[in-house]
C-alpha positions as YAML, in Angstrom:
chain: A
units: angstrom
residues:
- id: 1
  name: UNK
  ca: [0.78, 19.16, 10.24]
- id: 2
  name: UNK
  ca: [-1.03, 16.64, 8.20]
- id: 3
  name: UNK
  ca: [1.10, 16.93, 5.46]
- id: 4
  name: UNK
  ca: [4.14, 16.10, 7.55]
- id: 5
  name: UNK
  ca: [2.23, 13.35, 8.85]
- id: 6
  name: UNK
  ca: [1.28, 12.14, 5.23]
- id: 7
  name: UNK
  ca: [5.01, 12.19, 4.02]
- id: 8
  name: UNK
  ca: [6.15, 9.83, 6.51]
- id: 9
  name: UNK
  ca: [4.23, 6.92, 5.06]
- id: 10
  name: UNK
  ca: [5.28, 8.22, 1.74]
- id: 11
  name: UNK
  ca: [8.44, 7.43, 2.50]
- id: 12
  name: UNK
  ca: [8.27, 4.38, 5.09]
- id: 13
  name: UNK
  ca: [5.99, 2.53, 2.85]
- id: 14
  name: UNK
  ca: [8.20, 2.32, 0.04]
- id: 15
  name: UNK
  ca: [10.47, 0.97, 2.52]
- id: 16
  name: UNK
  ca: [8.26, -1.52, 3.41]
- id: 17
  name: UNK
  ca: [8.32, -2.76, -0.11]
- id: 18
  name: UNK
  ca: [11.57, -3.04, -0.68]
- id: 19
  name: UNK
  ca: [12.41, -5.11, 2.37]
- id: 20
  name: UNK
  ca: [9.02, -7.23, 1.60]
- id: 21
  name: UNK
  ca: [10.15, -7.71, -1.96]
- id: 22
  name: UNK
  ca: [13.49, -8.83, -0.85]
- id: 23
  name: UNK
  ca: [11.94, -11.22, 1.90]
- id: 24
  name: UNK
  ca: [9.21, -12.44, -0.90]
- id: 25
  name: UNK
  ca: [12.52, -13.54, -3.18]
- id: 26
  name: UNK
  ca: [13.69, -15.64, -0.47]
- id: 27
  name: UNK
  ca: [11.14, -17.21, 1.17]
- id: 28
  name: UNK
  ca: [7.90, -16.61, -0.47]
- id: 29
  name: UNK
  ca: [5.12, -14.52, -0.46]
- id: 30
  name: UNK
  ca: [2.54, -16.53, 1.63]
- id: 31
  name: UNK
  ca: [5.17, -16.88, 4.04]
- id: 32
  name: UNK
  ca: [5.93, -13.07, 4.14]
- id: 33
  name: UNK
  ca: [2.14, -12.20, 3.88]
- id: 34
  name: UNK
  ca: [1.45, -14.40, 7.43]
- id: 35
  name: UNK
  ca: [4.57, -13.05, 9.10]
- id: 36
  name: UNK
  ca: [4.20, -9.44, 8.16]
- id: 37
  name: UNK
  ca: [0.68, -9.62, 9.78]
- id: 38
  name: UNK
  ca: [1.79, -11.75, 12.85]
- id: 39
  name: UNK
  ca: [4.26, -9.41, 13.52]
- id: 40
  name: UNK
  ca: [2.01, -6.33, 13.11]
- id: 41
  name: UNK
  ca: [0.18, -7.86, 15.64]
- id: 42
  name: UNK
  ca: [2.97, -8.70, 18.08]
- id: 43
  name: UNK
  ca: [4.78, -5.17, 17.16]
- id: 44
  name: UNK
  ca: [1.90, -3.11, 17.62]
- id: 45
  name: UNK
  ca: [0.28, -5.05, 20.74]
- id: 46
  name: UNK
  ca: [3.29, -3.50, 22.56]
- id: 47
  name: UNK
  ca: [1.47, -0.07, 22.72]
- id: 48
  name: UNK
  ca: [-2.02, -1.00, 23.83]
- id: 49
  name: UNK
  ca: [-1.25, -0.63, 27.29]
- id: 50
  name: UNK
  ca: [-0.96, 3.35, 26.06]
- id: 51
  name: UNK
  ca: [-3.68, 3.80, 23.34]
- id: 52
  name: UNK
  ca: [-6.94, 4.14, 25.76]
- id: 53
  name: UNK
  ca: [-9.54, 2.53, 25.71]
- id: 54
  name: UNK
  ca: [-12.01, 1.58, 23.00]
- id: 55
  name: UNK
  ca: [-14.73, 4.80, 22.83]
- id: 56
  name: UNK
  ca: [-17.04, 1.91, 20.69]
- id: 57
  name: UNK
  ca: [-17.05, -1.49, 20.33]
- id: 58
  name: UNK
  ca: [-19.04, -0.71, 17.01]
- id: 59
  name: UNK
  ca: [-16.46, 1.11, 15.20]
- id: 60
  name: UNK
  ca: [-13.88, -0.94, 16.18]
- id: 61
  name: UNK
  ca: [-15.72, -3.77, 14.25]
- id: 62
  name: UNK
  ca: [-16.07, -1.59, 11.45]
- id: 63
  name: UNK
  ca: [-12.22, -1.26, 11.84]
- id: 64
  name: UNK
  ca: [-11.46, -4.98, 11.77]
- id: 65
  name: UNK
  ca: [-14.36, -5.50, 8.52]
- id: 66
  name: UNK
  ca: [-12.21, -2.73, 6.64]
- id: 67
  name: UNK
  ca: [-8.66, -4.48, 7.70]
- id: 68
  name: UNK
  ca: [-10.24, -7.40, 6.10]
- id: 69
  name: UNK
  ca: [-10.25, -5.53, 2.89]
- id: 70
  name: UNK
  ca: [-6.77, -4.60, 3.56]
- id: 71
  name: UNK
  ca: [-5.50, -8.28, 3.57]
- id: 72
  name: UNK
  ca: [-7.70, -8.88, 0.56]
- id: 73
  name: UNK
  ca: [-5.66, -6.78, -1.07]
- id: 74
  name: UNK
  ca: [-2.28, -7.90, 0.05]
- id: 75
  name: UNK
  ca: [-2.84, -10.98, -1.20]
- id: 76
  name: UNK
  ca: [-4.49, -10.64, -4.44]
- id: 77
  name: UNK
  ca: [-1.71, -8.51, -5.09]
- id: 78
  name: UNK
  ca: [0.98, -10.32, -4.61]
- id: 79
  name: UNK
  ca: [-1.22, -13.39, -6.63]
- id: 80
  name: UNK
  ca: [-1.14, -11.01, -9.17]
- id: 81
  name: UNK
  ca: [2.38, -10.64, -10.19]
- id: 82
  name: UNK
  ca: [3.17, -13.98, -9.45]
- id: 83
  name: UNK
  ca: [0.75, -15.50, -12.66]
- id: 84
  name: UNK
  ca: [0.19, -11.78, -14.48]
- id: 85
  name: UNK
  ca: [1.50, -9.69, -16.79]
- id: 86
  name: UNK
  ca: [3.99, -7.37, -14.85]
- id: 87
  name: UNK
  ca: [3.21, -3.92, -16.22]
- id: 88
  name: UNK
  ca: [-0.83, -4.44, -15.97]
- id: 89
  name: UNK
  ca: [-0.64, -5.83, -12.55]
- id: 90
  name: UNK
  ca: [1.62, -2.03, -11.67]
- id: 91
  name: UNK
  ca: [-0.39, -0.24, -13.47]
- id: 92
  name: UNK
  ca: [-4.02, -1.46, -12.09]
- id: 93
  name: UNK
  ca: [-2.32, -1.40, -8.60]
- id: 94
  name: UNK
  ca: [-0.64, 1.49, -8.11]
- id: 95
  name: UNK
  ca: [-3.09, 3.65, -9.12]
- id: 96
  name: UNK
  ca: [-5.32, 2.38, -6.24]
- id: 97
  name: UNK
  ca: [-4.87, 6.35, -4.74]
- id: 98
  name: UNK
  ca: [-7.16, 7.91, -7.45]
- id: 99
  name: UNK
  ca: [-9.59, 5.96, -6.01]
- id: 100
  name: UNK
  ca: [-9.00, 7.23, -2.59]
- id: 101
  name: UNK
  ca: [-9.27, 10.79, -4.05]
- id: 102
  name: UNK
  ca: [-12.08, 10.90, -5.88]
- id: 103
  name: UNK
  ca: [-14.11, 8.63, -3.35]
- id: 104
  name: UNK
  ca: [-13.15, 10.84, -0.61]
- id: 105
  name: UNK
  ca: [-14.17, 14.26, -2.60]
- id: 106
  name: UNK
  ca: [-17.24, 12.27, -2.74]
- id: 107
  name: UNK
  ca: [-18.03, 10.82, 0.66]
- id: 108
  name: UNK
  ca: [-16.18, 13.77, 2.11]
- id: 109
  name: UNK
  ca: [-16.31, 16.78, 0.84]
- id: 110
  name: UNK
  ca: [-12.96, 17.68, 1.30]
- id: 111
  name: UNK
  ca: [-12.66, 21.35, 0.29]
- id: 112
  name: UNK
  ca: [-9.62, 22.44, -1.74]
- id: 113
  name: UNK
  ca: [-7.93, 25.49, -2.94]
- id: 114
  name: UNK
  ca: [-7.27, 25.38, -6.56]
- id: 115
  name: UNK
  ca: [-3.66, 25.14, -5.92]
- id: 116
  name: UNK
  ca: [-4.25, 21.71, -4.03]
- id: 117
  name: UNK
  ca: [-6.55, 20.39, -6.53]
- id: 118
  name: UNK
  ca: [-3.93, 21.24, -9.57]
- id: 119
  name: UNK
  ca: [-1.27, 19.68, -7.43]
- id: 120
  name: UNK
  ca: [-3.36, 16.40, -6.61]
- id: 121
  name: UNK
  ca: [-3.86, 16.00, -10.77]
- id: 122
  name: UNK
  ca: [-0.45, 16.68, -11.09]
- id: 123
  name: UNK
  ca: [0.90, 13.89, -8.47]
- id: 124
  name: UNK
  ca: [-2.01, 11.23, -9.95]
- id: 125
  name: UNK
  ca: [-0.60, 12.09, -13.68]
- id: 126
  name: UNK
  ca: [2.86, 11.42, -12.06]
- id: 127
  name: UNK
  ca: [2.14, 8.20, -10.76]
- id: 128
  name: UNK
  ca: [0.00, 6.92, -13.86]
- id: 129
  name: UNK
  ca: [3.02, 7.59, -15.89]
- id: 130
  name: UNK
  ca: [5.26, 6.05, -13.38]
- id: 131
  name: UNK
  ca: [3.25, 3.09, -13.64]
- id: 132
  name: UNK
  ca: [2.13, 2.31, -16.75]
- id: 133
  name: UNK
  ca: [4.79, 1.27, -19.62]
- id: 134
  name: UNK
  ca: [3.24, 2.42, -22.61]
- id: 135
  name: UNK
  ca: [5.37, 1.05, -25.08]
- id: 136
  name: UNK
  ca: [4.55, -2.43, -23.16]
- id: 137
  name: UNK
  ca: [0.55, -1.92, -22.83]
- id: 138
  name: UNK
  ca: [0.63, -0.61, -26.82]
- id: 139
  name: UNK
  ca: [1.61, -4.59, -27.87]
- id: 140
  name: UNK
  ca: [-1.31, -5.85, -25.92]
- id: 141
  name: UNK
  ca: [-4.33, -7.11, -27.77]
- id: 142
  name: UNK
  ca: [-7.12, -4.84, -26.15]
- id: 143
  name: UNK
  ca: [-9.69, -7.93, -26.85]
- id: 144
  name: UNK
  ca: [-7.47, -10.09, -24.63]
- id: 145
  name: UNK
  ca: [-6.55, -7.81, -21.92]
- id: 146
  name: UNK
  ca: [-9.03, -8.99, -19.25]
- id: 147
  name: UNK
  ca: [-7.81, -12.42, -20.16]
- id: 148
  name: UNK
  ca: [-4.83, -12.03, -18.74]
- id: 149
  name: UNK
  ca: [-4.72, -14.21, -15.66]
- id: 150
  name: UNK
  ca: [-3.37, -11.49, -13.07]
- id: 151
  name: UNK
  ca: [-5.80, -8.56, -14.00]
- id: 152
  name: UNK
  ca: [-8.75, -9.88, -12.87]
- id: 153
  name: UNK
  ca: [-6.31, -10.17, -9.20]
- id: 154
  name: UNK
  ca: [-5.08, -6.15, -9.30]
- id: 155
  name: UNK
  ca: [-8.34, -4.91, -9.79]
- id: 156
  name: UNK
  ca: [-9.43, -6.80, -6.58]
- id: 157
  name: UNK
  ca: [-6.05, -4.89, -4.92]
- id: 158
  name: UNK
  ca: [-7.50, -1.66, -6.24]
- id: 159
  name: UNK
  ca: [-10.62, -1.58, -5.11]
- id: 160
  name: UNK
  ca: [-10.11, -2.72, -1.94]
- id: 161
  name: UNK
  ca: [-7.34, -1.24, -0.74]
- id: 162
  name: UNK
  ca: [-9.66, 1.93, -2.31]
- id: 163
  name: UNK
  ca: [-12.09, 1.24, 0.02]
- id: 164
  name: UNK
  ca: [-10.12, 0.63, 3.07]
- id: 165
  name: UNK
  ca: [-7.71, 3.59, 2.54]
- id: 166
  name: UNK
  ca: [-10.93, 5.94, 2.05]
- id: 167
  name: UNK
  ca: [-13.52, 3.97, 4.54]
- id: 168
  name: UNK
  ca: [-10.53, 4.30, 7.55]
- id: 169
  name: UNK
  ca: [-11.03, 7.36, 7.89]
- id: 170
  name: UNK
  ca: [-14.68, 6.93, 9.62]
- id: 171
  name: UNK
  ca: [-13.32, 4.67, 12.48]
- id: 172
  name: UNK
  ca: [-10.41, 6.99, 12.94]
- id: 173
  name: UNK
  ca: [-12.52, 9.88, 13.64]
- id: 174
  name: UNK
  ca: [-14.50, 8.03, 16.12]
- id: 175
  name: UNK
  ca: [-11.99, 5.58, 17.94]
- id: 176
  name: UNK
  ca: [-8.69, 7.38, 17.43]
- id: 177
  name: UNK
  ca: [-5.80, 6.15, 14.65]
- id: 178
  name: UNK
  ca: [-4.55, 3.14, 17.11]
- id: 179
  name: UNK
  ca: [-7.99, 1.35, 17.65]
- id: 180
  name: UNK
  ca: [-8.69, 1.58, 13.70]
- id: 181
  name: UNK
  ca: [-4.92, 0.10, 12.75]
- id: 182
  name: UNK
  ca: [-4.97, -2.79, 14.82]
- id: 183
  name: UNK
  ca: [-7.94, -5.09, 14.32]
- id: 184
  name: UNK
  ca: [-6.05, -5.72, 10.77]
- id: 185
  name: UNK
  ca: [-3.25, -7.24, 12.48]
- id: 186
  name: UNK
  ca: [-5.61, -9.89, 13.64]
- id: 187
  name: UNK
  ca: [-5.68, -11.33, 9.97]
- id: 188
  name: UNK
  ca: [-2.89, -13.67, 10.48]
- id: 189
  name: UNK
  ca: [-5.44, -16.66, 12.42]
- id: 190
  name: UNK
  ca: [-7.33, -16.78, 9.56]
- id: 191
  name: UNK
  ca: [-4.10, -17.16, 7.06]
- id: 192
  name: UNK
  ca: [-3.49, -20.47, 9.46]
- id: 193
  name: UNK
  ca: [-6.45, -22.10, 7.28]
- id: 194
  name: UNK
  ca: [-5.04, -21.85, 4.34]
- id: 195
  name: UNK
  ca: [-3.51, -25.43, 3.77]
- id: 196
  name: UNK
  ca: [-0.64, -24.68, 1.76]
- id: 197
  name: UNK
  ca: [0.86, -21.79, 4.43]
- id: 198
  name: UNK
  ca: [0.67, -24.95, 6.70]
- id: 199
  name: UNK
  ca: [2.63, -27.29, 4.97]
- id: 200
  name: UNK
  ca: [5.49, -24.32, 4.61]
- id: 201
  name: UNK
  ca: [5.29, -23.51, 8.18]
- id: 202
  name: UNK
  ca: [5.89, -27.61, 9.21]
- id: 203
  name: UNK
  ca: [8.43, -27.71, 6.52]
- id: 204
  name: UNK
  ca: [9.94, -24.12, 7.52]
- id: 205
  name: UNK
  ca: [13.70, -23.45, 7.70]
- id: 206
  name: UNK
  ca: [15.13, -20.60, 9.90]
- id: 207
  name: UNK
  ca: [16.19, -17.70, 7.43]
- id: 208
  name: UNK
  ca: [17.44, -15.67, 9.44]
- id: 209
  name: UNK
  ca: [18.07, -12.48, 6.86]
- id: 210
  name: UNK
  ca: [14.64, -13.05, 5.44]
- id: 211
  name: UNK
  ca: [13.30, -12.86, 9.07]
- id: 212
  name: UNK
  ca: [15.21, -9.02, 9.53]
- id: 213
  name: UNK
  ca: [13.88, -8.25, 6.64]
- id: 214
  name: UNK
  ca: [10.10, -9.05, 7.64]
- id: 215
  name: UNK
  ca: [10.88, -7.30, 10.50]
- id: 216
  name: UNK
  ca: [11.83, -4.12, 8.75]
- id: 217
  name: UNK
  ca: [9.14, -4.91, 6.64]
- id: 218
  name: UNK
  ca: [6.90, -4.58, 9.78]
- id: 219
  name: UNK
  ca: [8.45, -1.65, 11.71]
- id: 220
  name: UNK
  ca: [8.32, 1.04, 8.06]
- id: 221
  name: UNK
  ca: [5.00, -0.33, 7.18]
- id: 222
  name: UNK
  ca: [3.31, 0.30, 10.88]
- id: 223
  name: UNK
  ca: [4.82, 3.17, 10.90]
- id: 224
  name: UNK
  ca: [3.39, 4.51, 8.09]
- id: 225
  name: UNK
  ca: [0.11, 3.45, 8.89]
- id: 226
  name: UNK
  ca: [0.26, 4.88, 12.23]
- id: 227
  name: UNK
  ca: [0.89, 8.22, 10.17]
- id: 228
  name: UNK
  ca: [-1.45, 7.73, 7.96]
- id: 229
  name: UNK
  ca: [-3.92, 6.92, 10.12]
- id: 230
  name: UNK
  ca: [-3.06, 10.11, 12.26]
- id: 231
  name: UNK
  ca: [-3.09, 12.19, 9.37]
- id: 232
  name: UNK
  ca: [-6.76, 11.11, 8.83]
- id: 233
  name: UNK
  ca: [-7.36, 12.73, 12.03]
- id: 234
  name: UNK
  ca: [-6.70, 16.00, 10.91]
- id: 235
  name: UNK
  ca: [-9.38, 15.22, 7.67]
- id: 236
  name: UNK
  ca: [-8.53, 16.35, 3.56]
- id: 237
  name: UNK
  ca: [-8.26, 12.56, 2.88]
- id: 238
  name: UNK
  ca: [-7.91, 13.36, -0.35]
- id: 239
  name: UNK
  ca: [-5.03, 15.29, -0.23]
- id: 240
  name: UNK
  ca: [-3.86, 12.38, 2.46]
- id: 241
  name: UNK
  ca: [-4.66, 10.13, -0.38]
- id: 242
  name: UNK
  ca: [-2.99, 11.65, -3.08]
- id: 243
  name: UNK
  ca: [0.44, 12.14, -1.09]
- id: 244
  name: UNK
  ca: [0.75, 8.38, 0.31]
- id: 245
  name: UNK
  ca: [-0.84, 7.14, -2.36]
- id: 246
  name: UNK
  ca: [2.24, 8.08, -4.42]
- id: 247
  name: UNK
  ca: [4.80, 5.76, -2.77]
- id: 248
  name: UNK
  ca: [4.86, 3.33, -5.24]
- id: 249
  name: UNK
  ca: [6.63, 6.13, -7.28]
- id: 250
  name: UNK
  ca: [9.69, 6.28, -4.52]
- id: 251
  name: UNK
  ca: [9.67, 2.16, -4.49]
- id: 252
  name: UNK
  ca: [10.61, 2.71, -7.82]
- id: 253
  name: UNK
  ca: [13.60, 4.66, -7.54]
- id: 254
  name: UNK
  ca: [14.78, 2.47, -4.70]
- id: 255
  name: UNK
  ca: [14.38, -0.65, -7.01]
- id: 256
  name: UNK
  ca: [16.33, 1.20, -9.74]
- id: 257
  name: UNK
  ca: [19.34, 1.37, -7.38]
- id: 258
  name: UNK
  ca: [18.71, -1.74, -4.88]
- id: 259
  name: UNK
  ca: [17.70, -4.03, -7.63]
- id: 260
  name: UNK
  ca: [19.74, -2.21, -10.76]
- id: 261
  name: UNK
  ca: [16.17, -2.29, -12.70]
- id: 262
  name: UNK
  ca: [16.56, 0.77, -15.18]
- id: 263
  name: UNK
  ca: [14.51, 3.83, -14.97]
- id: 264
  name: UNK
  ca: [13.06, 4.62, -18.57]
- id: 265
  name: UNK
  ca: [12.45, 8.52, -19.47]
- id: 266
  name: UNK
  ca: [8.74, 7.75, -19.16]
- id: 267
  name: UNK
  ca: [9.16, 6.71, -15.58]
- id: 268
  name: UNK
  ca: [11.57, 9.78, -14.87]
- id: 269
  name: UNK
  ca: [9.07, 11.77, -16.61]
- id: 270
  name: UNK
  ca: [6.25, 10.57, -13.67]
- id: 271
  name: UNK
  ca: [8.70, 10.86, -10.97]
- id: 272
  name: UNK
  ca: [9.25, 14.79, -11.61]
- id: 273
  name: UNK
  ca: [5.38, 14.85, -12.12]
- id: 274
  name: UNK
  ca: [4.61, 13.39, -8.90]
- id: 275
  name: UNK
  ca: [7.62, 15.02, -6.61]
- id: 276
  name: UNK
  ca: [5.94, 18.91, -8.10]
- id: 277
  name: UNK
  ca: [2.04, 17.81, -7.14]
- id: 278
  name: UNK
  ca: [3.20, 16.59, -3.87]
- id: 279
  name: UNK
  ca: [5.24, 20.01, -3.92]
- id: 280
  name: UNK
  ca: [2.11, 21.57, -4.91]
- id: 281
  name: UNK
  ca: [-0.04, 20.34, -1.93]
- id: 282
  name: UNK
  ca: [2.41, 21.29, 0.42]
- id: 283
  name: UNK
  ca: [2.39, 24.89, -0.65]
- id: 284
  name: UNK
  ca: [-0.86, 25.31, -1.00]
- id: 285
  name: UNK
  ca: [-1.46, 23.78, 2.84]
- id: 286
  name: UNK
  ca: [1.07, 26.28, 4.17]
...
């Protein structure tokens, strides 16, 4: 069940991307960063008449402290590729799941058959060579590499969204998957300081196919976290971790065809790699 669960932000996250990537080339990313979150928050609202109510008011703070890493992330990201070098920034970023894994083997102790384990390696490989263009990275001076004004940026990304992809799982287990989702969503108030998000939103001109595609952005990327978050319920982060965390390698086939941006044999190399350790998982789950 969990691994069903785990697929669907697989998929619906990449989604997410592509329609927040399209949005970001039209109008911005502060723009789509504050209306992705204020539309979480209106989107998912709509089902708290349904989720319960809160078991503790503790863990629900520990849920909104951990979405607070979550937006961190989101935008030191997207600051990231906006002043950094492209491939670094992908690389550093994308391979935010390792993280997840080994932190949750840790904190966890997720057991695993050796089948699973072999499969997670595999899908991690997969996604490291997906990322990383080595041809690119080889023509970087290695003394200069943390100079690079977007690295500094991706490893914020990584080890926050780490952290909050790994830490969720404690509030899930004690307030349910809703209750740990939606504190994040309240994120957007504190965008409203940020001067320059002001000035766009006085100055702001109706778009209204970047506003669909904020909204799609919104409906694959909740979603996904609502599976994700349910799949936490049923524990094996890492294997959780692993499977969602390899998304990024689906964005990239869906940019090859949506953006014509070639896929080099390294990169179809990683996407076989990944596709047989998520295969892997699933077998060894059945």
């Amino acid at each position: 069940m969990f691994i069903t669960l785990a697929l669907i932000p697989f998929f619906t996250w990449a989604l997410a991307d592509v329609f927040g990537t399209l949005a970001s080339r039209a109008i911005g990313n502060l723009l789509v960063n504050f209306g992705f979150l204020l539309f979480s928050f209106l989107f998912i609202s709509m089902f708290v008449p349904f989720a319960g109510p809160i078991t503790s008011v503790v863990y629900f703070f520990v849920a909104l402290i951990l979405g607070g890493f979550q937006v961190i992330g989101l935008l030191t990201y997207f600051k990231a590729t906006e002043i950094g070098n492209a491939s670094l920034v992908g690389a550093i970023v994308g391979s935010f799941s390792i993280l997840v894994v080994v932190l949750s083997l840790i904190l966890f102790r997720d057991t695993l058959k050796p089948i699973q384990f072999f499969g997670i390696i595999v899908c991690l490989a997969g996604l490291v060579t997906t990322s990383f263009r080595f041809e690119e990275l080889r023509s970087i001076n290695t003394r200069n590499l943390f100079s690079d004004p977007g690295v500094q940026f991706a490893f914020v990304t990584f080890v926050t969204w780490g952290l909050y992809f790994t830490l969720i799982r404690i509030p899930v287990e004690k307030i349910g998957w809703f209750w740990s989702l939606y504190p994040a969503t309240f994120y957007f108030l504190p965008l409203l300081l940020i001067g320059s998000l002001r000035q766009k939103l006085r100055h702001l001109k109706i778009n209204k196919k970047a506003f669909s595609q904020i909204f799609l952005m919104v409906f694959f990327g909740r979603i996904g976290d609502f599976a994700y978050n349910m799949a936490l319920t049923k524990g094996f982060s890492s294997i959780v971790g692993a499977i969602t965390g390899a998304s990024p390698v689906l964005f990239i086939i869906l940019a090859s065809f949506i953006f014509k941006e070639h896929l080099s044999s390294q990169q179809k190399i990683g996407v076989v790699c990944t596709m047989c350790g998520i295969l892997l998982v699933t077998i060894g789950s059945l």
